[in-house]
Coordinates of C-alpha atoms in Angstrom, one line a residue:
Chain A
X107 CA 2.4 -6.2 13.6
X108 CA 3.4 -6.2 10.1
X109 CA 1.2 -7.6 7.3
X110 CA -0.1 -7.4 3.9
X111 CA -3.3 -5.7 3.0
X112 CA -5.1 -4.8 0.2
X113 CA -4.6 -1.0 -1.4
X114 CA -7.2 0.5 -3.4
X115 CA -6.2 1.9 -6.9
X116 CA -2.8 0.9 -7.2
X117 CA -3.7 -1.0 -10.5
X118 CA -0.2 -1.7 -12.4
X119 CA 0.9 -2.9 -9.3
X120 CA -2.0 -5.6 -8.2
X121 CA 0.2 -8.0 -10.2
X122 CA 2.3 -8.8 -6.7
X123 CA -0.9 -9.7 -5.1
X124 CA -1.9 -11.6 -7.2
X125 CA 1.0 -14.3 -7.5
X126 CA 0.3 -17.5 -6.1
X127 CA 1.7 -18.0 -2.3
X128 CA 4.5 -20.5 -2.1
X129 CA 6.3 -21.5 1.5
X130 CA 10.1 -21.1 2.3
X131 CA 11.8 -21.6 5.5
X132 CA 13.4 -18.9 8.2
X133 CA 15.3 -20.1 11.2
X134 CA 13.5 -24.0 11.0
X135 CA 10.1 -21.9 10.7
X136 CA 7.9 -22.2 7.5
X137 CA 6.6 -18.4 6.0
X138 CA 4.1 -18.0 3.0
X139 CA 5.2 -15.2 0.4
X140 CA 4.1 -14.2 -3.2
X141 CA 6.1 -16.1 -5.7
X142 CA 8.6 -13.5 -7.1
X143 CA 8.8 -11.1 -4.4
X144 CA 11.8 -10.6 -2.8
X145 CA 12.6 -12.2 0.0
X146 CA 13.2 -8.8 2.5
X147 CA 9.9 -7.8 1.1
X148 CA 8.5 -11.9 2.5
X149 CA 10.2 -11.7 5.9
X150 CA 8.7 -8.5 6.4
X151 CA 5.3 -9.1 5.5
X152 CA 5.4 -12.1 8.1
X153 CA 6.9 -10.4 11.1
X154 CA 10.6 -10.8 10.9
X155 CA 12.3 -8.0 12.0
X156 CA 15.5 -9.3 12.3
X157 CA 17.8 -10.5 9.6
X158 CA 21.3 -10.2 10.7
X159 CA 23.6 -9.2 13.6
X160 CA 26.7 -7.0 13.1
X161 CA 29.9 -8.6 13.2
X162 CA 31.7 -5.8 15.4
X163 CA 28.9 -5.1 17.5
X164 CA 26.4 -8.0 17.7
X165 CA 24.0 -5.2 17.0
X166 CA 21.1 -6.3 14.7
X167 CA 19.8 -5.4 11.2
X168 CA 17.0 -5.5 9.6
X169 CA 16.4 -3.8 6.3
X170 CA 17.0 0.0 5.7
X171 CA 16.9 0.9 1.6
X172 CA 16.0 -2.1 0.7
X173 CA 16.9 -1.3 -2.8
X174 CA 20.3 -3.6 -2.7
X175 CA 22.7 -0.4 -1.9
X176 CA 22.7 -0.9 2.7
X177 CA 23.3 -4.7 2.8
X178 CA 21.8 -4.6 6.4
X179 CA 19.6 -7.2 4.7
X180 CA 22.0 -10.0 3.9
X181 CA 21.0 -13.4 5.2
X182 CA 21.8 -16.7 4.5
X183 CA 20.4 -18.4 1.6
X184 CA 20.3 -22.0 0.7
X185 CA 23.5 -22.2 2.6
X186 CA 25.1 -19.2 0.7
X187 CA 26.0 -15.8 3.0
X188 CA 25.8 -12.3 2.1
X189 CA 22.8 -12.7 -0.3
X190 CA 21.0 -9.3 -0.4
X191 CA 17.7 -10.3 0.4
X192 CA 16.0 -7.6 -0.9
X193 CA 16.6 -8.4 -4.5
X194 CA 16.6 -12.4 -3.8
X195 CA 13.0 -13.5 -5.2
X196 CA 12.0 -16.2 -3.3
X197 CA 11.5 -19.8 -4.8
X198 CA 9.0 -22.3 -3.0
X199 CA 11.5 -23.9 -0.1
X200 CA 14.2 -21.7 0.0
X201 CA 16.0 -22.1 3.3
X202 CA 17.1 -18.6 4.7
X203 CA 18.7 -18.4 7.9
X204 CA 19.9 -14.9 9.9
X205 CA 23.0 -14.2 9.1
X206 CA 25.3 -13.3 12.3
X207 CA 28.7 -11.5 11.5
X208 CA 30.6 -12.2 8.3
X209 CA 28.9 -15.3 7.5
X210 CA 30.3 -18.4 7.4
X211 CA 30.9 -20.6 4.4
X212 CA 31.3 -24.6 4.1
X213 CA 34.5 -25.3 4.7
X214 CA 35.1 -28.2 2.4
X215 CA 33.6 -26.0 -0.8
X216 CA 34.1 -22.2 0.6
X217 CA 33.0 -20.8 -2.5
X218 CA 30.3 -22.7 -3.0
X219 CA 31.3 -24.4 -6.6
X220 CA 30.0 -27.8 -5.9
X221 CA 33.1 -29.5 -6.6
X222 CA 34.5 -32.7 -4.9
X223 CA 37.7 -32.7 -3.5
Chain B
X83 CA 27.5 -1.4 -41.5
X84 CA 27.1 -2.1 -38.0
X85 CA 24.4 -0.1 -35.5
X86 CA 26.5 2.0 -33.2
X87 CA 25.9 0.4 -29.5
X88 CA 24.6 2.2 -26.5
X89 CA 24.3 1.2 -23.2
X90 CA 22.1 2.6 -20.5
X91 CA 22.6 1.7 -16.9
X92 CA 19.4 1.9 -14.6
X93 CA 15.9 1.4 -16.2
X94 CA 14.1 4.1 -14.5
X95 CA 11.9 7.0 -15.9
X96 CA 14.9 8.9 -16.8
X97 CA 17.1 5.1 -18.1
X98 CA 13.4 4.5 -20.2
X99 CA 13.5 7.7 -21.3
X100 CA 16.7 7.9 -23.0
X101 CA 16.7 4.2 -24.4
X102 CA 13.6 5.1 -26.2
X103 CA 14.9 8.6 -27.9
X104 CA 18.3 6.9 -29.0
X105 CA 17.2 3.7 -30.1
X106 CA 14.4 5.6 -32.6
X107 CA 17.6 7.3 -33.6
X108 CA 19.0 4.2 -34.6
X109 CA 21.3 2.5 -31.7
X110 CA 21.7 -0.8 -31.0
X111 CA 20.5 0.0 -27.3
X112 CA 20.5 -2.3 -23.9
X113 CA 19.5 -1.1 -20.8
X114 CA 20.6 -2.8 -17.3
X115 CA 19.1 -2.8 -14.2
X116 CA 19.8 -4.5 -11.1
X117 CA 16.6 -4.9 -9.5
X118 CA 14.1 -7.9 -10.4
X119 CA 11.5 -5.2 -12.4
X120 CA 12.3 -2.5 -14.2
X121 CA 10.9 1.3 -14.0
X122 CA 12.6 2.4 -10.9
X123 CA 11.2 5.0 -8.9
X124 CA 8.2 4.5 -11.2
X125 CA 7.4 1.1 -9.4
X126 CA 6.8 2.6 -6.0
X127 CA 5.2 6.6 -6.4
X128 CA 1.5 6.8 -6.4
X129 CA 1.3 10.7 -7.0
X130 CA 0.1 10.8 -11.1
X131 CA 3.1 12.0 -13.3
X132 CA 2.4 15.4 -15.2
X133 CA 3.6 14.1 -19.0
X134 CA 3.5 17.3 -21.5
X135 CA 1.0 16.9 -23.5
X136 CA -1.2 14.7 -21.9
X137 CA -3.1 13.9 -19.0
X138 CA -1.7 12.9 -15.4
X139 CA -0.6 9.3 -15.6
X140 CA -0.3 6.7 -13.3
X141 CA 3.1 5.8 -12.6
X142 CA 2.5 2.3 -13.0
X143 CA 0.4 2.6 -16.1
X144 CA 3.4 5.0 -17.2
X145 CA 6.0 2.3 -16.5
X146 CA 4.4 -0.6 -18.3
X147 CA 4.1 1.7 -20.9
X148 CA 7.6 3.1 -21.4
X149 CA 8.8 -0.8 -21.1
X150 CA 6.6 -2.1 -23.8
X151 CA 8.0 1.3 -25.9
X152 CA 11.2 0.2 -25.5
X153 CA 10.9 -3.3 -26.4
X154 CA 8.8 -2.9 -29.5
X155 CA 11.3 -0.4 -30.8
X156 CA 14.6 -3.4 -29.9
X157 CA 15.8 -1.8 -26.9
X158 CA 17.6 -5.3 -25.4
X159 CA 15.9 -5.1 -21.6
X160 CA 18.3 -6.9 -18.7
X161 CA 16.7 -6.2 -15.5
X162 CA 18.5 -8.4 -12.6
X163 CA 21.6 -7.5 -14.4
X164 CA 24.0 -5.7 -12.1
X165 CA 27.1 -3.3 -13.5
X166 CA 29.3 -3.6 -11.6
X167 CA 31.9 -1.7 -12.8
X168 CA 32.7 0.9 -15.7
X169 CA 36.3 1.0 -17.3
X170 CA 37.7 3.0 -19.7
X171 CA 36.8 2.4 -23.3
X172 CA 33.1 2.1 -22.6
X173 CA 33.6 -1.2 -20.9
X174 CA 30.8 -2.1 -18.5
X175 CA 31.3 -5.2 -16.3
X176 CA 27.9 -7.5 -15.9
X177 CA 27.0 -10.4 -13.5
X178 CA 23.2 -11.8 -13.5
X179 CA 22.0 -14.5 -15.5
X180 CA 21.7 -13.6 -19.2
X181 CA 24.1 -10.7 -19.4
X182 CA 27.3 -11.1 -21.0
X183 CA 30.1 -10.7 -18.4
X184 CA 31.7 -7.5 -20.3
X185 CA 29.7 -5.4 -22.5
X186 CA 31.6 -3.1 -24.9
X187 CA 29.9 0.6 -26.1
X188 CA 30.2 2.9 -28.1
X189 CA 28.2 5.1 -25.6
X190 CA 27.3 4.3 -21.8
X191 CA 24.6 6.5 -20.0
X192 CA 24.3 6.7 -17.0
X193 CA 21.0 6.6 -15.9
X194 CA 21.6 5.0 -11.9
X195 CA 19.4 7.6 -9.9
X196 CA 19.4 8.8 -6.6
X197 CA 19.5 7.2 -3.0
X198 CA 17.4 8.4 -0.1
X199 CA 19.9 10.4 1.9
X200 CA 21.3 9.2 5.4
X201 CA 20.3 10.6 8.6
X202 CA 23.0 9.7 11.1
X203 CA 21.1 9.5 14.8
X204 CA 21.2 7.6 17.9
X205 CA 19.1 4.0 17.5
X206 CA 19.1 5.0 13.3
X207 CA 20.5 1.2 12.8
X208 CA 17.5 -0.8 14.5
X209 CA 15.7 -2.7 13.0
X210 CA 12.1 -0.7 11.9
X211 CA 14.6 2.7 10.6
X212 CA 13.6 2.3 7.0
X213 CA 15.1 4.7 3.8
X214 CA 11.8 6.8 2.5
X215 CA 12.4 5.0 -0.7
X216 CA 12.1 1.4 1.4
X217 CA 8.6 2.5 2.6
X218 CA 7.1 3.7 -0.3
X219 CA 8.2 0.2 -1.8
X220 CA 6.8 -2.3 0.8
X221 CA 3.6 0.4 0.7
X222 CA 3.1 1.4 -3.1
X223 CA 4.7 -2.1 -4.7
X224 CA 4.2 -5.0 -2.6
X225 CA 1.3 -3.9 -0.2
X226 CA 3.5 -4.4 2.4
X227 CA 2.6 -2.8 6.1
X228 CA 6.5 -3.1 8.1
X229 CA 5.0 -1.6 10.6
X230 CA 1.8 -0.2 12.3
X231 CA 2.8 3.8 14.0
X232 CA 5.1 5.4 11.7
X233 CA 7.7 8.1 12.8
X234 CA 8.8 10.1 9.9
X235 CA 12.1 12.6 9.8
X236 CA 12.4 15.0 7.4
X237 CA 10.1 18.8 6.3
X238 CA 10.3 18.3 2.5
X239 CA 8.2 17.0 0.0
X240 CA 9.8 13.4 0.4
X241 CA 8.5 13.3 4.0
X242 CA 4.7 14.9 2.7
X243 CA 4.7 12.0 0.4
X244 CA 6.1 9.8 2.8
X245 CA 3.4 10.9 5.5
X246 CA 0.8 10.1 2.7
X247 CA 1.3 7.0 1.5
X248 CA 1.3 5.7 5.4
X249 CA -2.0 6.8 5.5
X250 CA -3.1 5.7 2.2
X251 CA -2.4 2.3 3.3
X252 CA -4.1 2.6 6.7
X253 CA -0.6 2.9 9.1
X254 CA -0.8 6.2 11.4
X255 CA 1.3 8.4 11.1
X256 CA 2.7 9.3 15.3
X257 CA 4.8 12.4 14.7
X258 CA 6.6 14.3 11.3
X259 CA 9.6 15.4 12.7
X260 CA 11.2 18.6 11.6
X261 CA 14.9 18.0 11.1
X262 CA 15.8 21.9 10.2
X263 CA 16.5 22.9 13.7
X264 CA 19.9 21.8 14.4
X265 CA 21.0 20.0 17.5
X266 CA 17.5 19.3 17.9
X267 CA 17.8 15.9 20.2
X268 CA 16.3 12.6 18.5
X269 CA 16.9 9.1 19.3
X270 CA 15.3 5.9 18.3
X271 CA 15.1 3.2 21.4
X272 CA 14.2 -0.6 21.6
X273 CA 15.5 -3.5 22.4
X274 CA 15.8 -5.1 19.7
X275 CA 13.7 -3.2 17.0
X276 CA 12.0 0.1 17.0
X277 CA 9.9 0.6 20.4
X278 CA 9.7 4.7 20.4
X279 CA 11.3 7.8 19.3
X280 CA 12.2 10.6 21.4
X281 CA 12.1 13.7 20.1
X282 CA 13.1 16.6 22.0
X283 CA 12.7 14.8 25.4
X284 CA 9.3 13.7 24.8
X285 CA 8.1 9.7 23.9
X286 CA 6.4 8.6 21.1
X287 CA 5.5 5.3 20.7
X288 CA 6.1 4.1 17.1
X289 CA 7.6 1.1 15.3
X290 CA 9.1 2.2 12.4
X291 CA 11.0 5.1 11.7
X292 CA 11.1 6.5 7.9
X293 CA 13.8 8.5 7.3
X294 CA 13.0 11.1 4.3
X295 CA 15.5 13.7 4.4
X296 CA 15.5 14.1 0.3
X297 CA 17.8 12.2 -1.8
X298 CA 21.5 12.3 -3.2
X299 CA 22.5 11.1 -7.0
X300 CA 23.7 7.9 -6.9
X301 CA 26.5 8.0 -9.4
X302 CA 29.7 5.5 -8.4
X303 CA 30.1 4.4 -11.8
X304 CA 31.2 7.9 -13.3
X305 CA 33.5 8.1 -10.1
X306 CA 35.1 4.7 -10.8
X307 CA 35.7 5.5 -14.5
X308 CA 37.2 9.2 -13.7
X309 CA 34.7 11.7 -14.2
X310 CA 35.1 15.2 -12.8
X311 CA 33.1 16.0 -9.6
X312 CA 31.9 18.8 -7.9
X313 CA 30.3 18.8 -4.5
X314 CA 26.8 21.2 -4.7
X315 CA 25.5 22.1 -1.2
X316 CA 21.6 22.5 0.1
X317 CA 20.9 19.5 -2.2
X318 CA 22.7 16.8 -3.8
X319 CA 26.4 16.4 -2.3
X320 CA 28.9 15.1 -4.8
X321 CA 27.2 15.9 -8.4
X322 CA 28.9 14.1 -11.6
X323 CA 30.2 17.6 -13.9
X324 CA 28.2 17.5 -16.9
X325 CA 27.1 19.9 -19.6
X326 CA 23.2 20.3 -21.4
X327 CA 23.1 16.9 -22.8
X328 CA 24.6 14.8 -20.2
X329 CA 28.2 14.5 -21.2
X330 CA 30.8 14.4 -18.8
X331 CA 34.5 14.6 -18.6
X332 CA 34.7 10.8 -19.8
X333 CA 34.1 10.8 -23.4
X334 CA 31.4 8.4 -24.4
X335 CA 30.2 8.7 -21.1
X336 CA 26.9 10.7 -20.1
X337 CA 24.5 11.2 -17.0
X338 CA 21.0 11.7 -16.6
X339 CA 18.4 11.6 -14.5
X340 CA 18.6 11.6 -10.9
X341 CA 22.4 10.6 -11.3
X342 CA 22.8 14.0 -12.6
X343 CA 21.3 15.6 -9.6
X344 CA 18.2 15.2 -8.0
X345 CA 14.9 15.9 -9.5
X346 CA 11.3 14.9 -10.3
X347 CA 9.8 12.4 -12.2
X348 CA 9.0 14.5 -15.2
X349 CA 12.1 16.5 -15.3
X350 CA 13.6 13.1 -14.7
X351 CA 11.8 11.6 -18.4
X352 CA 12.8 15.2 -19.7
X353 CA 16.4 15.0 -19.4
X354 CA 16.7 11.2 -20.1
X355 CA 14.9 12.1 -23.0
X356 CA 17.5 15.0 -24.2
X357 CA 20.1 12.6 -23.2
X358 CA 19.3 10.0 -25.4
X359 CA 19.1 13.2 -28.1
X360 CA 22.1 14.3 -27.1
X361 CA 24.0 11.1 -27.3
X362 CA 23.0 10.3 -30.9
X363 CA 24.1 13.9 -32.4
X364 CA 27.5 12.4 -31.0
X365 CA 27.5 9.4 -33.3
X366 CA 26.1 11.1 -35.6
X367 CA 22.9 8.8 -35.9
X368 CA 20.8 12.5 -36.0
X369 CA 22.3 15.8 -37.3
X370 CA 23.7 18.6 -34.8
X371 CA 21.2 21.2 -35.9
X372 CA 18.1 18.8 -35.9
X373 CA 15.4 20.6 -34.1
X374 CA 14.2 18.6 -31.5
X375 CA 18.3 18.6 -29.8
X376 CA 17.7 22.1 -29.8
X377 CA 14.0 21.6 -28.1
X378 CA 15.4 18.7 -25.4
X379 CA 17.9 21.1 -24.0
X380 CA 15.8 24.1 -23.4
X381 CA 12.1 24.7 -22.9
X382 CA 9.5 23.1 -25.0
X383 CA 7.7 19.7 -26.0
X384 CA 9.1 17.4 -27.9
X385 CA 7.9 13.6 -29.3
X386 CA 9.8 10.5 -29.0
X387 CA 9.0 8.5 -32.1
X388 CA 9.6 5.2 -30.5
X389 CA 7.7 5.8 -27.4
X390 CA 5.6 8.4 -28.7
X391 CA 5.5 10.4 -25.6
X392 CA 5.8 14.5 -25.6
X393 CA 7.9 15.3 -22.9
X394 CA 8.0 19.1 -21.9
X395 CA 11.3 20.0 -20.4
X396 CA 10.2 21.7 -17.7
X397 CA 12.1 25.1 -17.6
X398 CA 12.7 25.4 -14.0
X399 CA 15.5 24.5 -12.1
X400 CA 17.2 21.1 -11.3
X401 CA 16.8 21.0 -7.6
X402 CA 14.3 19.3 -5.9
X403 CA 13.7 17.6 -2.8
X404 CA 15.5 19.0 -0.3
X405 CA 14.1 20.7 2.9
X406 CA 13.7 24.7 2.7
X407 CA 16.4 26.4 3.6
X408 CA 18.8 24.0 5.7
X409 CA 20.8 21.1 4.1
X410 CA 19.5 18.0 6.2
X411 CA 23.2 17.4 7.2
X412 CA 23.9 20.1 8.8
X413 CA 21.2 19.7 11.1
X414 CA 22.2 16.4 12.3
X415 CA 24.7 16.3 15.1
X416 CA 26.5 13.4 14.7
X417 CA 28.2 13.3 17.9
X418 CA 27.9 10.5 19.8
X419 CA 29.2 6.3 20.0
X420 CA 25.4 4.8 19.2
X421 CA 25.2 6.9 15.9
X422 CA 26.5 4.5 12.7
X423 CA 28.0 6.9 10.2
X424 CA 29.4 3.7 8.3
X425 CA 26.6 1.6 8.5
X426 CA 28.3 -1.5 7.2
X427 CA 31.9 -0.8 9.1
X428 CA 29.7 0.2 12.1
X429 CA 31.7 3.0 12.3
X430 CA 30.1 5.7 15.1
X431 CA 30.2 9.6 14.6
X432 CA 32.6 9.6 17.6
X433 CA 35.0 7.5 16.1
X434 CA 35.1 9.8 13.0
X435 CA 35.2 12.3 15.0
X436 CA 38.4 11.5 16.7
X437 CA 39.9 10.8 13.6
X438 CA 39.6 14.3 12.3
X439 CA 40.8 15.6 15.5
X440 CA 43.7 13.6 15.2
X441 CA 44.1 15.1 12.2
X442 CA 42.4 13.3 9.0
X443 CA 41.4 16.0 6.3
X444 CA 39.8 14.3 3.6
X445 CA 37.3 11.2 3.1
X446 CA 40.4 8.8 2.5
X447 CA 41.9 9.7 4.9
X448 CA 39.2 9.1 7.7
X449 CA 38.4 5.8 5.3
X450 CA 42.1 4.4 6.0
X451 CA 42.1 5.5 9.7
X452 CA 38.5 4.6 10.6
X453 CA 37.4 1.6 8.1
X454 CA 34.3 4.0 7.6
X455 CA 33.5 3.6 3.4
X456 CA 35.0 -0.1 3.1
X457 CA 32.1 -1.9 3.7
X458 CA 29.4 -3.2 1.3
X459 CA 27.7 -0.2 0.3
X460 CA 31.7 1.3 -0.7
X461 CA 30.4 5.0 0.9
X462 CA 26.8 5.5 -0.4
X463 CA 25.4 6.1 2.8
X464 CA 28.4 8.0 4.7
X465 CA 30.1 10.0 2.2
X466 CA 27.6 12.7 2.9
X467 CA 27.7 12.7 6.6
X468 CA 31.5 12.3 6.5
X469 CA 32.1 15.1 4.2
X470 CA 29.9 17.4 6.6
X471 CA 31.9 16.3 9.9
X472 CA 35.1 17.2 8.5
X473 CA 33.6 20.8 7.2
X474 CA 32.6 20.9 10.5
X475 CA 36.0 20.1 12.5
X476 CA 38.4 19.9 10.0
X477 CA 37.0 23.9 8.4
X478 CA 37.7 22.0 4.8
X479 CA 34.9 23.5 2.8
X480 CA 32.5 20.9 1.3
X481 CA 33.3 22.2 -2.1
X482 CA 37.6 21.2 -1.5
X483 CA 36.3 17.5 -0.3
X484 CA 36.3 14.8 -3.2
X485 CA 34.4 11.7 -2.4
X486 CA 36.2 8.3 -2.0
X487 CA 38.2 6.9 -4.5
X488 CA 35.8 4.2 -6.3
X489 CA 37.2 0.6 -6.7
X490 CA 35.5 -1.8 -8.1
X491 CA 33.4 -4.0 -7.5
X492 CA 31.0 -1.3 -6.9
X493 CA 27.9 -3.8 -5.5
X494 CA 29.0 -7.1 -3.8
X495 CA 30.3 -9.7 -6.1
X496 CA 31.2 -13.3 -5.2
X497 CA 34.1 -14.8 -6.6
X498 CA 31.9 -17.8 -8.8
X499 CA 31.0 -14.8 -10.7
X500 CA 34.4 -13.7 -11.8
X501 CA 35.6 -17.9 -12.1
X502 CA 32.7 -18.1 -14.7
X503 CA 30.7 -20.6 -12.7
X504 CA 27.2 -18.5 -12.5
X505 CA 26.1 -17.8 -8.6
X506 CA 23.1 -19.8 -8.0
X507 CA 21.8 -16.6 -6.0
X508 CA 21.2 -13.6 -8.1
X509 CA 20.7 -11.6 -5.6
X510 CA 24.1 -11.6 -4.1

């Protein structure tokens, strides 16, 4: 349903298509996107509708401005919630997961500092 | 003796524009941006840019331009840099790798640009409702298709474009709808994403909605640091009070650009342009009676020695991009429990609703009572709609409603950032 395709005459912009493809990961599932795009931009390109739930209403998200303003695009990235997606660029194997509710963080390193206790 | 230091938050046409004119002037200049690339709106319009002077350029050509300008000439360029708040003394707050975590000015523009406006309906929060400014990104910039039948709302040039750019990159386009007649019935249904619109009781199949109802300036850093605000009707909602140059009530602060109410691309360059002017006659870097200040503010062409692009300053009028005749928020009805006001509080129109009938009478006050404007977005996308429900039940006239208080953070901020350990996601 959704997919990439090739424009005509959008020359200062051919640089996105041209980046290499690299994989990540979505939900256990492996996705191909342009190195350097962001990820929104990825998940969309490959289908993904989908990228978070509401936390009051269950209801689901899945990218409205996607300019870093609505935060209906926050997922979780490499274990970290609330990461606007659309301003993540992706890295080859990034793990993103959807993000239901708040998010929830590791409880023995909440905030993600990598310390041992 | 040291370079006076300017700052110019957002790195769009208008941001480019004003870097260019005050660091040829003689500033020690940075601009931020929060996005990955710089340019702004320049990244995603296809429609050639009329330049004064020259021939219609390519947006993108334009951009790469303007950025290579601006760094040949020392402009400092941060984009991926979020500001994330502005305090007084010229005192901008940075997170993203490479920026400095406070950067003091002498002289902060603000160059942040506009939002796409929000268009509170039933089924507006699936999954597949996307901003105009969304679609002409995953179209224009990354070649992206989110969809295959497009819906789009709105009777203004942003919808024309909108409508365009679908079909330039082979979507079809199932309906334009006409938002001007008001109470006209619309509703977005799916399961789980956008299936169809209805539009006045009859079924379109479609799955993706583009909601292009013009755009608003998007300006939270001047609100956060105190400058006076006014609310203009028909077109841009709460507008930033500021005089020829871009000054507002804040000194050392100034606005330009979309921020300082909506506009095109060229009148966008213009006035970043007699910004940048405006802001070195204040530190004295040119004189008060040099020639081309006089030329910026009014009509006529004038060359930016570091970017060496004439700009005309277009002498018509600031508004743009709003639908002929009706302000898109009074046409929406915002009545009912499945239309998100507060998109990120998932607050409904009815909920705001009661609150004003229980007798809330400003935007703070439906904020505390509702949650509506304490979410992630801190009001962008239902300060507009909220302001028009309480003209509508409360009779407060959009011109007596002052938008939110600001706090900051004014863009999500995790708490590594503010321990000094950097956030191994940008993005955040």
């Amino acid at each position: 349903m959704s997919e990439r395709f090739r424009p005509g005459g959008f020359a200062a912009n051919d640089e996105i298509a041209s980046e290499p493809e690299v994989p990540f990961h979505v939900d256990g599932r492996t996705v191909m996107a342009r190195e350097g795009e962001p990820l929104a931009i990825a998940l969309l390109a490959s289908g993904v509708r989908i990228f978070r739930t509401m936390p009051h209403t269950g209801e689901p998200r899945g990218g409205y401005c996607l300019v870093g303003r609505c935060t209906d695009c926050l997922m979780i990235v490499d274990g970290q919630p609330n990461v606007r997606t659309c301003l993540t660029p992706v890295a080859p194997g990034m793990v993103v997961q959807t993000q239901h509710g708040l998010g929830e963080r590791d409880e023995h390193d909440p905030f993600c500092l990598g310390a041992t206790t | 003796m040291t370079r006076p230091r300017v700052a110019v938050v957002g790195g769009g046409p208008a941001g480019l524009s004003a870097a260019c004119a005050v660091v040829a002037a003689g500033a020690a200049t940075t601009v931020i941006d929060e996005q990955p690339r710089l340019g702004g709106r320049l990244r995603y319009r296809r429609a050639p840019v009329a330049v004064g002077g020259r021939d219609l350029i390519d947006p993108g050509e334009l951009v790469q331009t303007m950025i290579g300008a601006a760094s040949d000439a020392g402009v400092s360029l941060l984009p991926d840099v979020t500001a994330w708040a502005l305090f007084a003394g010229n005192r901008l707050a940075l997170s993203g790798s490479g920026a400095p975590a406070e950067l003091e000015v002498d002289r902060v523009i603000l160059a942040t640009g506009s939002t796409d406006r929000p268009y509170p309906f039933p089924g507006g929060s699936l999954p597949g409702v996307f901003s105009a400014r969304a679609v002409h990104l995953l179209l224009n910039h990354y070649h992206v298709r989110p969809g295959r039948r497009f819906v789009i709302l709105g009777d203004g040039p942003d919808a024309r474009e909108a409508a365009g750019d679908v079909n330039a990159a082979g979507g079809e386009v199932a309906a334009v709808v006409g938002i001007a007649a008001p109470g006209g019935a619309l509703a977005a249904e799916g399961e789980t994403h956008v299936e169809r619109v209805v539009i006045d009781g009859e079924t379109v199949e479609a799955d993706t909605v583009v909601v292009a109802v013009s755009r608003q300036p998007d300006a939270d850093l001047a609100r956060l640091v105190g400058a006076g605000i006014s609310w203009r009707d028909m077109s841009n909602g709460h507008i930033v009070v500021h005089d020829a140059g871009g000054a507002t009530t804040v000194p050392g602060v100034f606005v330009t650009g979309d921020a300082a109410g909506v506009t095109d691309i060229a009148t966008a360059l213009a006035r970043g342009q007699a910004t940048g002017l405006a802001v070195a006659a204040s530190l004295s870097l040119i004189d008060a009676s040099d020639p081309r200040l006089a030329a910026s503010l009014g009509a006529g062409s004038i060359w930016s020695e570091a970017g060496g692009i004439a700009v005309d300053v277009p002498s018509a009028g600031l508004s743009h991009g709003h639908t002929d005749g009706q302000d898109p928020w009074d046409a929406a009805p915002m009545s009912g429990a499945t239309e998100f006001v507060c998109r990120c509080e998932e607050v409904s129109a009815a909920v705001i609703r009661d609150a004003i009938d229980a007798g809330a009478q400003s935007i703070n006050d439906v904020k505390r009572r509702t949650r509506a404007g304490m979410g992630a977005c801190q009001g962008c996308f239902c300060t507009g709609p909220i302001a028009t429900l309480l003209s509508r039940h409360a009779q407060v006239p959009r011109s007596a409603i002052d938008p939110m208080t600001a706090r900051p953070p004014v863009r999500l901020l995790p708490l590594e950032r503010l321990a000094g350990r950097g956030s191994p996601r940008d993005g955040l």
